[in-house]
Coordinates of C-alpha atoms in Angstrom, one line a residue:
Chain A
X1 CA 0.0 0.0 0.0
X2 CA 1.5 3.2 -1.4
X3 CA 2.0 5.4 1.2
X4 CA -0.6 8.4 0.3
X5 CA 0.8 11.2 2.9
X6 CA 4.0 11.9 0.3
X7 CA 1.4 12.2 -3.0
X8 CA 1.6 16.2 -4.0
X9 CA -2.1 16.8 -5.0
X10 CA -3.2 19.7 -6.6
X11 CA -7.4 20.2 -6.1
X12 CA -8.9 21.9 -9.1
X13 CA -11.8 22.9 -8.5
X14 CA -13.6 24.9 -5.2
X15 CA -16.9 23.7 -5.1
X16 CA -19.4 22.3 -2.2
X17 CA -17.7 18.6 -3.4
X18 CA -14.5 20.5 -3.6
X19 CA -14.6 21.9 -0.3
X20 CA -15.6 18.7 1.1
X21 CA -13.1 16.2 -0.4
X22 CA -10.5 18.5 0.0
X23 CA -10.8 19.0 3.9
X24 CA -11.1 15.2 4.0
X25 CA -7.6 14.2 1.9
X26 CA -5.9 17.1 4.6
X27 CA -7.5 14.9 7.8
X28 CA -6.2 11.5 6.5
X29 CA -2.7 13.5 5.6
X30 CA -3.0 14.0 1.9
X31 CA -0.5 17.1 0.9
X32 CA -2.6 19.4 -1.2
X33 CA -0.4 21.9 -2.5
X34 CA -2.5 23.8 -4.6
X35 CA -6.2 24.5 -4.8
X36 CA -7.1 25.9 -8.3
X37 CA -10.5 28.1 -9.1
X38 CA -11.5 30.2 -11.6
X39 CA -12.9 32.3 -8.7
X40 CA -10.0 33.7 -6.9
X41 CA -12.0 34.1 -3.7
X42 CA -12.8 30.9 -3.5
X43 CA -9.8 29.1 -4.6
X44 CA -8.3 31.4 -1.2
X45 CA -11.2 30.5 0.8
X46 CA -10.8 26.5 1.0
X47 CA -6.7 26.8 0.6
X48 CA -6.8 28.7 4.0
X49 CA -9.5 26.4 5.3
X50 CA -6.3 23.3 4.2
X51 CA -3.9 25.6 6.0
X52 CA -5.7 26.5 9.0
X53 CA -6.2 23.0 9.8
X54 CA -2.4 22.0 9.9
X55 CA -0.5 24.9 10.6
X56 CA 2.7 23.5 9.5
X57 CA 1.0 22.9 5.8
X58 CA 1.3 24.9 3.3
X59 CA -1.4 25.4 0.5
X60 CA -1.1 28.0 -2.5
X61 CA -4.2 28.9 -4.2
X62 CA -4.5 30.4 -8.0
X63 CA -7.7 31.8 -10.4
X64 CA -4.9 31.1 -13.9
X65 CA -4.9 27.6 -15.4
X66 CA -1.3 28.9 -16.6
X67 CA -0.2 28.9 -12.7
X68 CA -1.6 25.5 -11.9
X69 CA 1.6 23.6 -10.9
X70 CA 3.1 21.1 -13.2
X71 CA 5.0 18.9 -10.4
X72 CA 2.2 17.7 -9.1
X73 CA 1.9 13.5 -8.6
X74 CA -2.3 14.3 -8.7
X75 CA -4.5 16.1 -10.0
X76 CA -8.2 15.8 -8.4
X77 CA -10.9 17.4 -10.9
X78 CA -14.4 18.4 -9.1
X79 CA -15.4 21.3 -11.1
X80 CA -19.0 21.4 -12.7
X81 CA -19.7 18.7 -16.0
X82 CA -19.9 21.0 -18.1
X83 CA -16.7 22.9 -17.1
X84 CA -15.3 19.5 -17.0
X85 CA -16.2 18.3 -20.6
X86 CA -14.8 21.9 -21.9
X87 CA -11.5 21.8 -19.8
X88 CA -10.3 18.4 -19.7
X89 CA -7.6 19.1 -22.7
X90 CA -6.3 22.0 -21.5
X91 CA -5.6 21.6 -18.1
X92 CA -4.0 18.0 -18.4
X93 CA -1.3 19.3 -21.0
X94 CA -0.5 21.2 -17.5
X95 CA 1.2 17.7 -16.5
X96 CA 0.2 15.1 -18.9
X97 CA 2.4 12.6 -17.3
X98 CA 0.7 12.5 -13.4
X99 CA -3.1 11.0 -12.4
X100 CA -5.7 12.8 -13.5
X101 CA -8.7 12.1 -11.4
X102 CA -12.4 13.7 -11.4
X103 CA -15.4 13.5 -9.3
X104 CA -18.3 13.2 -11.5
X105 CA -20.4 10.6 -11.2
X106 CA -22.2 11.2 -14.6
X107 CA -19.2 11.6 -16.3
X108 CA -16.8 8.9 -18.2
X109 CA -13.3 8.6 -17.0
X110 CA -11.9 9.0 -20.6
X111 CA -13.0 12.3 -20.3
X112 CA -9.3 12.6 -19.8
X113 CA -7.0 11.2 -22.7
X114 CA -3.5 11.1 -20.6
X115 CA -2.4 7.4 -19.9
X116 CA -3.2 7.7 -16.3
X117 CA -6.5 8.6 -15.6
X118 CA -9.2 7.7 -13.1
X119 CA -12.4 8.4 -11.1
X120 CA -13.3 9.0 -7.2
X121 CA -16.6 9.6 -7.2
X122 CA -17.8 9.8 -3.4
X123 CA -22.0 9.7 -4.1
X124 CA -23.1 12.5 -1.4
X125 CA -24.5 15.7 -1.8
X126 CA -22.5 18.1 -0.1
X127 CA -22.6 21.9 0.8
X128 CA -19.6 24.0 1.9
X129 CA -20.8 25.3 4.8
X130 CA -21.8 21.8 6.5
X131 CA -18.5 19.4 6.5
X132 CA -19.3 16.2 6.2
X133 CA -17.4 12.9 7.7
X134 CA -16.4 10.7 4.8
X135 CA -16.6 7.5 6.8
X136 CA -20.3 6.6 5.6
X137 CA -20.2 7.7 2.3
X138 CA -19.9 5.5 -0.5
X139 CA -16.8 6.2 -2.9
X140 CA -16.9 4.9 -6.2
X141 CA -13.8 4.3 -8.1
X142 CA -12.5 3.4 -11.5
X143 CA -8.7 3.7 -12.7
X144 CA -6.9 3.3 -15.9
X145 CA -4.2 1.1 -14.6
X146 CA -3.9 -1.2 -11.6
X147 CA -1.3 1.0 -9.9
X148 CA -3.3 4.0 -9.6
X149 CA -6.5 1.9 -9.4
X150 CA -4.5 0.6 -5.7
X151 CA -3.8 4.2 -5.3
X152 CA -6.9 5.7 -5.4
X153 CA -8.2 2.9 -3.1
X154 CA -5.8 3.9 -0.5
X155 CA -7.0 7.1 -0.5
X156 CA -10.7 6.0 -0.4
X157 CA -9.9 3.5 2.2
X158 CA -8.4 5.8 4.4
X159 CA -11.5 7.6 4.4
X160 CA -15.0 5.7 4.0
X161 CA -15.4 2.4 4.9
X162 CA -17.5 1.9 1.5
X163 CA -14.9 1.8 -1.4
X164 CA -16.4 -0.2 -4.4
X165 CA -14.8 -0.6 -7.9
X166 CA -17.4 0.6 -10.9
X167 CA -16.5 1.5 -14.6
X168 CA -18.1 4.4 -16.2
X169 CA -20.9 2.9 -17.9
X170 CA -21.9 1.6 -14.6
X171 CA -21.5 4.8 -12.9
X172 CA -23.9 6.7 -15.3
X173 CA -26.7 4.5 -13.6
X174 CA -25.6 4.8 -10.1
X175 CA -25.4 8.5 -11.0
X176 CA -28.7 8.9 -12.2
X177 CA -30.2 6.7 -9.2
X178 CA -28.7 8.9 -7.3
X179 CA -30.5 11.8 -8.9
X180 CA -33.8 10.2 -7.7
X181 CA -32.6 9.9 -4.6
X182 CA -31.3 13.2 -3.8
X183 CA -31.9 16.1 -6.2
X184 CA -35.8 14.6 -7.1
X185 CA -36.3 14.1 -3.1
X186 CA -35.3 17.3 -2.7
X187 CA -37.5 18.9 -5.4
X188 CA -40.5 17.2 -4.0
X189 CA -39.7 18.9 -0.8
X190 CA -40.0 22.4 -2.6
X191 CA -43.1 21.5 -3.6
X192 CA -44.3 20.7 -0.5
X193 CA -43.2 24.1 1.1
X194 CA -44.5 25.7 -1.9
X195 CA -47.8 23.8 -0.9
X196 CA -47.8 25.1 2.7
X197 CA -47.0 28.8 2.0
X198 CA -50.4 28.7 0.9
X199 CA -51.7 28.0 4.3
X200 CA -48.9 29.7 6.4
X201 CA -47.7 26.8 7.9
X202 CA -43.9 26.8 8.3
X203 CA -42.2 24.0 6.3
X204 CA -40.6 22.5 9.9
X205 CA -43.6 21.0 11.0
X206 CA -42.7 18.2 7.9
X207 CA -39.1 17.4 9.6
X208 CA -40.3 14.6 11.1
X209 CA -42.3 13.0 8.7
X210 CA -39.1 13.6 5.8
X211 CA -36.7 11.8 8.8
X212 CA -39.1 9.4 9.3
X213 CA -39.8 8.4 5.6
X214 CA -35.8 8.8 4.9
X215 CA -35.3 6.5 8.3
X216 CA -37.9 3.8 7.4
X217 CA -35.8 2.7 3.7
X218 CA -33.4 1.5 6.5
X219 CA -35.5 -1.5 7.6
X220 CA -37.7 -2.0 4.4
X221 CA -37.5 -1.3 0.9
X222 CA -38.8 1.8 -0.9
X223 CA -41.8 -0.3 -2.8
X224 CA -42.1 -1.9 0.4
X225 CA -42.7 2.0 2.6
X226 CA -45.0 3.1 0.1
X227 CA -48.0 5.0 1.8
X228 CA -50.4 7.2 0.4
X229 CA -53.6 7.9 -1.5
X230 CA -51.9 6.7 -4.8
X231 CA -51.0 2.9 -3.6
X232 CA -54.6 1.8 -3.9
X233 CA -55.5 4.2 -6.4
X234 CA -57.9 6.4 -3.9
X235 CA -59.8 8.7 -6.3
X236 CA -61.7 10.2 -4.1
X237 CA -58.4 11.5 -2.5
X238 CA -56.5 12.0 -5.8
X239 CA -59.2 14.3 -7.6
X240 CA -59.4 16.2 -4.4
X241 CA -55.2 17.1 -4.7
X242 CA -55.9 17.3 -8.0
X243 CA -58.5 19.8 -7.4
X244 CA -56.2 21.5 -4.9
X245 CA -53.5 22.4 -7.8
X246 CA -56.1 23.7 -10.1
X247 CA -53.9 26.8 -10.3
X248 CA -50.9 25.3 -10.5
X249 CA -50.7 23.2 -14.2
X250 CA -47.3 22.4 -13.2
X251 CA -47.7 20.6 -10.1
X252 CA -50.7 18.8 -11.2
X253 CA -48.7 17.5 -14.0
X254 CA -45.8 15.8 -11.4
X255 CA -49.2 14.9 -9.1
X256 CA -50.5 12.8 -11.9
X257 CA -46.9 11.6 -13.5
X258 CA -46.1 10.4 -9.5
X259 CA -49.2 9.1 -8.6
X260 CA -50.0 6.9 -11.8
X261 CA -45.9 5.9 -11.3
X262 CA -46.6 4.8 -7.5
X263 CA -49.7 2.8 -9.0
X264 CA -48.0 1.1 -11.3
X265 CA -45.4 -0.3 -9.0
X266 CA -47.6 -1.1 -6.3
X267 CA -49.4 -3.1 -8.6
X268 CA -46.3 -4.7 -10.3
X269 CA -44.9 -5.6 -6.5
X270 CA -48.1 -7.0 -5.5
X271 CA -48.4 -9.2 -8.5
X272 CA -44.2 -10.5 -7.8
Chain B
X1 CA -58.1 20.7 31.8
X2 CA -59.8 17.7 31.9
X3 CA -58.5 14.6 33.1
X4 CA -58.3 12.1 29.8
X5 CA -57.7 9.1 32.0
X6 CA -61.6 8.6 32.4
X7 CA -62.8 9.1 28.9
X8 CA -63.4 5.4 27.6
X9 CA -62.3 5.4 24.1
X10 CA -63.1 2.8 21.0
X11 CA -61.0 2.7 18.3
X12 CA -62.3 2.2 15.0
X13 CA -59.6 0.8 12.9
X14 CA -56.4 -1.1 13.6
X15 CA -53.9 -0.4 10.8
X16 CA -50.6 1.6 11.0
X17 CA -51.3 4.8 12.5
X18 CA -54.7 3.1 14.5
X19 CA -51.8 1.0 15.9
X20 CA -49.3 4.0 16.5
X21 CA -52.1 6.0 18.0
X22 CA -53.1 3.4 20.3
X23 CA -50.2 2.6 22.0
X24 CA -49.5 6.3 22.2
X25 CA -53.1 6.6 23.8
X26 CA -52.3 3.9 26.2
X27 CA -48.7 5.4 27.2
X28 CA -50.3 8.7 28.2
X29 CA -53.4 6.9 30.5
X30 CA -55.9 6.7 28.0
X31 CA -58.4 4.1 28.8
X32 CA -58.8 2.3 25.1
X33 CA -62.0 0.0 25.7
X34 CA -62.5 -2.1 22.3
X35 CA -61.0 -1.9 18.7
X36 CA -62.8 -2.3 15.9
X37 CA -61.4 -3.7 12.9
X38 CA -63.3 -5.8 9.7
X39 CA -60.6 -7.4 10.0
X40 CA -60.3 -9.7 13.4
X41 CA -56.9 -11.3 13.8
X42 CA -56.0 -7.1 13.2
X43 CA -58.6 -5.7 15.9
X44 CA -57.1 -8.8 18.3
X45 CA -53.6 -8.3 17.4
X46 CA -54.3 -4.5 18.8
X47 CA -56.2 -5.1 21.3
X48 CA -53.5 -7.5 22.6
X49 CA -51.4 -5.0 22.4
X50 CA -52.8 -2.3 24.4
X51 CA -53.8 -4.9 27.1
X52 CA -50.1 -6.2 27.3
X53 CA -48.9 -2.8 27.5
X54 CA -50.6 -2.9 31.3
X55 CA -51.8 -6.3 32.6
X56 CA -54.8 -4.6 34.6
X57 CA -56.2 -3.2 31.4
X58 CA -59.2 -4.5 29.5
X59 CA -59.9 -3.8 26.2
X60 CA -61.9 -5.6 23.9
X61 CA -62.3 -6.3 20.1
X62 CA -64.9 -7.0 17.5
X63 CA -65.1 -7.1 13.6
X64 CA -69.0 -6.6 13.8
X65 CA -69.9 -2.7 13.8
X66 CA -73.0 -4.1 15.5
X67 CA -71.1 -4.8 18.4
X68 CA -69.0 -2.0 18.7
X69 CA -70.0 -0.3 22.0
X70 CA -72.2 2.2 22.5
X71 CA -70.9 3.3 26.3
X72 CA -67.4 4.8 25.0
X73 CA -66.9 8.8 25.8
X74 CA -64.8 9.1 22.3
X75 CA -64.8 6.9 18.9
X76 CA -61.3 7.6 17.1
X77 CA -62.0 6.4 13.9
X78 CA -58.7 5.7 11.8
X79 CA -59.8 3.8 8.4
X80 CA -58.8 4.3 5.3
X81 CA -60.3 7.4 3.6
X82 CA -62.4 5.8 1.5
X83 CA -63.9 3.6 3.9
X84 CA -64.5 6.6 6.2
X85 CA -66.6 8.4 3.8
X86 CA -68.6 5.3 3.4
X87 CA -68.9 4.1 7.1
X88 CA -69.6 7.6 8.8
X89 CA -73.2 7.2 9.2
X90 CA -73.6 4.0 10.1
X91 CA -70.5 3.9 12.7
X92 CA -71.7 7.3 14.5
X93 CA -75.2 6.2 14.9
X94 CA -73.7 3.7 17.1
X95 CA -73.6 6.2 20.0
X96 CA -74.7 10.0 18.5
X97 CA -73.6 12.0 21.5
X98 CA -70.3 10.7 21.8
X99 CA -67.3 12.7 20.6
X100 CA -66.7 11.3 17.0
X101 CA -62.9 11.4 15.9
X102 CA -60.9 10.7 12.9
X103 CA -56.8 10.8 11.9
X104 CA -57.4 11.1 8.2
X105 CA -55.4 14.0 7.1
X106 CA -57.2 14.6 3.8
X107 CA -61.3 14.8 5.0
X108 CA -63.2 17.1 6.8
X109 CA -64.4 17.3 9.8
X110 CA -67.9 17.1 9.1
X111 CA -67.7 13.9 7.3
X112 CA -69.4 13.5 10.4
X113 CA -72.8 14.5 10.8
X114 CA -72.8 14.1 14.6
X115 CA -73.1 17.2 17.1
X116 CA -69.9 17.1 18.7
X117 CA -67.3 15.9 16.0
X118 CA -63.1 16.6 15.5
X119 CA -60.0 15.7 13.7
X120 CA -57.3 14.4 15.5
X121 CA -54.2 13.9 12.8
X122 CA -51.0 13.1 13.6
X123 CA -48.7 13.4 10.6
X124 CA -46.6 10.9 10.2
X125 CA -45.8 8.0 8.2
X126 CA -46.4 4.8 10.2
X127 CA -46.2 1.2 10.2
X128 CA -47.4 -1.2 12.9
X129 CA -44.0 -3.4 13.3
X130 CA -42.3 0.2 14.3
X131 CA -44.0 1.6 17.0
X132 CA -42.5 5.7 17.1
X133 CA -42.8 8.1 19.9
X134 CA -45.2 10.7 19.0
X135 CA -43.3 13.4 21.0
X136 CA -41.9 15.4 18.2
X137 CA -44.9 14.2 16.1
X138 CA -46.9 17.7 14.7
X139 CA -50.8 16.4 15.9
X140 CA -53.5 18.9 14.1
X141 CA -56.5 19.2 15.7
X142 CA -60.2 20.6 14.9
X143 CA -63.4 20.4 16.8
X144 CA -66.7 21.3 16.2
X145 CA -67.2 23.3 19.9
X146 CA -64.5 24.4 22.4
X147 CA -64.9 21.7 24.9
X148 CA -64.2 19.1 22.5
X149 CA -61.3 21.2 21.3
X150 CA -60.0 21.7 24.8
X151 CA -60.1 17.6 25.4
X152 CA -58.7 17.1 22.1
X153 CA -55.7 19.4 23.2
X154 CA -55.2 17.6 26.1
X155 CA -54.8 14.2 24.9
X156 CA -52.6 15.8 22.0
X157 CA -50.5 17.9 24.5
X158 CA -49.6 14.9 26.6
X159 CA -48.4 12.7 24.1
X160 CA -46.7 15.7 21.3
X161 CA -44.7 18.8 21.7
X162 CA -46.3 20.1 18.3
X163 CA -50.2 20.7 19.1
X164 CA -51.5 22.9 16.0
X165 CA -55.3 23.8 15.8
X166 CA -56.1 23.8 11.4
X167 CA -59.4 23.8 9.8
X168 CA -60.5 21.5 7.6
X169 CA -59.8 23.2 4.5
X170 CA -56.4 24.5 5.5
X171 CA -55.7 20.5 6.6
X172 CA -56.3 19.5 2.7
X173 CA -53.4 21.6 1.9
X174 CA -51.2 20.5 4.4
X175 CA -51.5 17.1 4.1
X176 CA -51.4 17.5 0.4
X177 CA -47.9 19.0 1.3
X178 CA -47.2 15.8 3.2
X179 CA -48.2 13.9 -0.1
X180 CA -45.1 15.5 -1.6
X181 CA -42.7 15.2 1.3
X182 CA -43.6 11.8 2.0
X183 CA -45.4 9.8 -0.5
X184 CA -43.6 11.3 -3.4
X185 CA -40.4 11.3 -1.3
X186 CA -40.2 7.5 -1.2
X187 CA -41.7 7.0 -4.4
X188 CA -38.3 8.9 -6.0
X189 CA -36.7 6.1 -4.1
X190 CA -38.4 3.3 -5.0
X191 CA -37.6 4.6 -8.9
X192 CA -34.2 5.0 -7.9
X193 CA -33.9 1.3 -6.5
X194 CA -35.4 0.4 -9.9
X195 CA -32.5 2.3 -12.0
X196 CA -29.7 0.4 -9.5
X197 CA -31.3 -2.8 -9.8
X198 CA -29.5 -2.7 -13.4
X199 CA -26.3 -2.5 -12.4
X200 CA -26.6 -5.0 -9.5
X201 CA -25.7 -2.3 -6.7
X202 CA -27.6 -2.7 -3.3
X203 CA -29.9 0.1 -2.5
X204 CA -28.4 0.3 0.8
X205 CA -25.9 2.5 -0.7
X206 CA -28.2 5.1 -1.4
X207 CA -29.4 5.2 2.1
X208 CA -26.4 7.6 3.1
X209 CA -26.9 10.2 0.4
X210 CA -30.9 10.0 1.9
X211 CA -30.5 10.5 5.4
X212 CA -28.1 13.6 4.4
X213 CA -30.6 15.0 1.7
X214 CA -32.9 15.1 4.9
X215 CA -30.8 16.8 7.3
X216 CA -29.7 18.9 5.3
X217 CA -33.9 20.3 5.7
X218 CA -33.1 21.0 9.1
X219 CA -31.0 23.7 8.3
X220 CA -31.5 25.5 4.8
X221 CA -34.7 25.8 2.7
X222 CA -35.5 23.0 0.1
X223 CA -35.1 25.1 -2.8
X224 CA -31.9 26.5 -1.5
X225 CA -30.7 22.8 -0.7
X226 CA -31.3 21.8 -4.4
X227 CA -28.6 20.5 -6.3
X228 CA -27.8 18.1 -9.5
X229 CA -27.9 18.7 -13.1
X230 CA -31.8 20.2 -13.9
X231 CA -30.6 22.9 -11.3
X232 CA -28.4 24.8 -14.1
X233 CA -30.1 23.2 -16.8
X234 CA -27.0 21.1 -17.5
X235 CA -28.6 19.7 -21.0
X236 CA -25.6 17.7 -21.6
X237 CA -26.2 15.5 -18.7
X238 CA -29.5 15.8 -18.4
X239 CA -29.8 14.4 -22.5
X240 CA -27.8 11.5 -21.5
X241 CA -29.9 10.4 -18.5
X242 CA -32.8 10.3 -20.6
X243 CA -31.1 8.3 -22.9
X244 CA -30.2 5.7 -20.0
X245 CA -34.2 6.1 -19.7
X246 CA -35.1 5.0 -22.9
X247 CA -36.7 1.3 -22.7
X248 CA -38.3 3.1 -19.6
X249 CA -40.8 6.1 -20.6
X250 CA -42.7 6.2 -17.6
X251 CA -39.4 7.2 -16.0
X252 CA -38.3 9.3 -18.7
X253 CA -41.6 11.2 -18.3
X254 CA -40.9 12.1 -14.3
X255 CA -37.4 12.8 -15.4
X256 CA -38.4 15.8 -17.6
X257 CA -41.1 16.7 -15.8
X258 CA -38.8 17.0 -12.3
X259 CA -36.2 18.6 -13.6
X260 CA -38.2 21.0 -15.6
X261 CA -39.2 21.7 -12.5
X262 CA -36.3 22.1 -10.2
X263 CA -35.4 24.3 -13.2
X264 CA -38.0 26.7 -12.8
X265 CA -37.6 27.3 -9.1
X266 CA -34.2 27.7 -9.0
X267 CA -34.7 30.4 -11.6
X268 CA -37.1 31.8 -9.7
X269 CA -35.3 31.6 -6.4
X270 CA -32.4 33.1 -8.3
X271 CA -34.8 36.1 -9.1
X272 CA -36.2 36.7 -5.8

């Protein structure tokens, strides 16, 4: 096992992921030497949160692609998709001879075309201000070679006790599960606020339920918790929401899609 | 306040929140007399429950509405909606100046047509084989005069913290909300299980990325929690995970239909 702690990393990339891996490599002793973003502020911002957690560290920061470092053993990538699909040439002629390693779960490792490339794709939806531990989270990784493929599960396995191996065309499904589970969750949460302002109730008083339902998928499967008008296909109920939305086209339209869907699966998990 | 130890109470129904709410009944002193459930080995199973929950206790069970008894104080009726709507006249002629009760989030009040009438609705998501403390539970209350109102604070004060008084028509719109933040929650979930299940991954690894998608509620608002691809309207991925979608319309259809969605709130939030 490749000792990890002598690896120079630079961190491109200043994000909520960013943020978050980054302070995790400095706790298990990864030497990040350099954290790159195309806004200065908060390239500064997370090299001086690297700094201030090891005095004796040091951690430059820089807005230029042209002052990223060249000398670097590692170059972590956790900048947007987009940015990602656009950038990927230019920045790893910076050093086209060191690992090249992103973060995206939706995106393919060949993103990259140097010979040693690779993924680390830890599926968690992060925010700068809130630090999360690593030690739960899934990290999903894929390497072009087995060195760096052992390298990059050091690294994982130093932080998360759940490191799995997946290739790319793999990861595009865990990836868009994960969208379901996170970004669509979430979005039916702004709904339901958006549902309450109506009434002036605060959205707090549906913590407990949203902990509850997120708490219950640990005993039982999702088809399995399913509750609700929709499960039995309770028109009475359903018109009445329905009814509800009448000025809202928009939400009537997810009401319907999500109900019918819910429906369906009921029906099909009954039937297995 | 009155003392809620005396009342003697019949509960109609014995299903996952009849079960919840009798248990939490019994913790806090209420006398629960007989449950009624068409189904016997279900009114038994609850009635066991409540009586091994303190040996001195009696409480009875039927499956016949014609002997359900007409001594109780309060009927809590907690049936399905439908069934509600259907039963209400025939279960409250049963005993017409009793207090009539029900949980269901989504009818009024006065599907009862009895003088003294209320709602009593905890909102949560429940199952029987996981009993949950209804401290931090929100209970919403309505009743058609003050006394009832008064008693029907009581026994929600002494088993939740969160006692709201709501109408009935403001009550459709909340628990509409908790469609959304519940039913629609899971279902995202269970359609997420379904997109893994191709790649041979255990849902289990979602459930971190969950739980965090929660908490993170407790602290910012959904729509400023939001993230993933639809958020910046990040076609590129967004075209490919409809692709992955493509033996699977139904999905594909809540796909476009979420993250238009998430889409136009976080344009809008941007704007406010």
């Amino acid at each position: 096992m490749q000792d990890i702690r002598h690896l120079r990393i630079v961190l491109i990339g200043a994000g909520n992921l960013a943020t978050n891996l980054g302070m995790a490599l400095t706790a298990i002793g990864c030497n990040i030497v350099q954290v790159y973003s195309r806004t200065k502020a908060s390239a500064q911002t997370l090299a001086d949160r690297i700094k201030d957690s090891d005095t004796d560290r040091i951690c430059d920061f820089t807005d230029e692609i042209s002052n990223i470092r060249t000398d670097a053993d590692v170059y972590i990538v956790s900048i947007k998709d987009s940015a990602l699909a656009e950038l990927s040439d230019e920045i790893t002629a910076i050093n086209p001879e060191a690992l090249w390693v992103h973060t995206a779960g939706s995106m393919p490792m060949d993103i990259f075309s140097t010979l040693r490339r690779g993924v680390f794709y830890p599926m968690q939806t992060f925010s700068k201000s809130e630090l999360v531990t690593f030690k739960d989270i899934p990290v999903f990784i894929e390497a072009s070679n087995e060195e760096d493929s052992a390298l990059l599960h050091s690294i994982a396995n130093a932080m998360s006790k759940k490191v799995y191996e997946l290739d790319s065309s793999q990861r595009k499904h865990l990836h868009l599960a994960a969208v379901f589970c996170c970004n669509f969750v979430n979005h039916c949460c702004t709904m339901s606020a958006d549902v309450l302002s109506n009434i002036g109730v605060p959205f707090d008083v549906m913590l407990p339920l949203i902990d509850r339902t997120a708490e219950k998928l640990h005993t039982m499967s999702p088809v399995e918790a399913q509750t609700g008008p929709a499960v039995r296909y309770d028109s009475n109920v359903m018109e009445a929401q329905m009814g509800l939305l009448s000025t809202r086209p928009d939400l009537q339209q997810i009401y319907r899609a999500m109900s019918d869907s819910i429906h369906r699966y009921a029906l099909k998990h009954d039937a297995d």
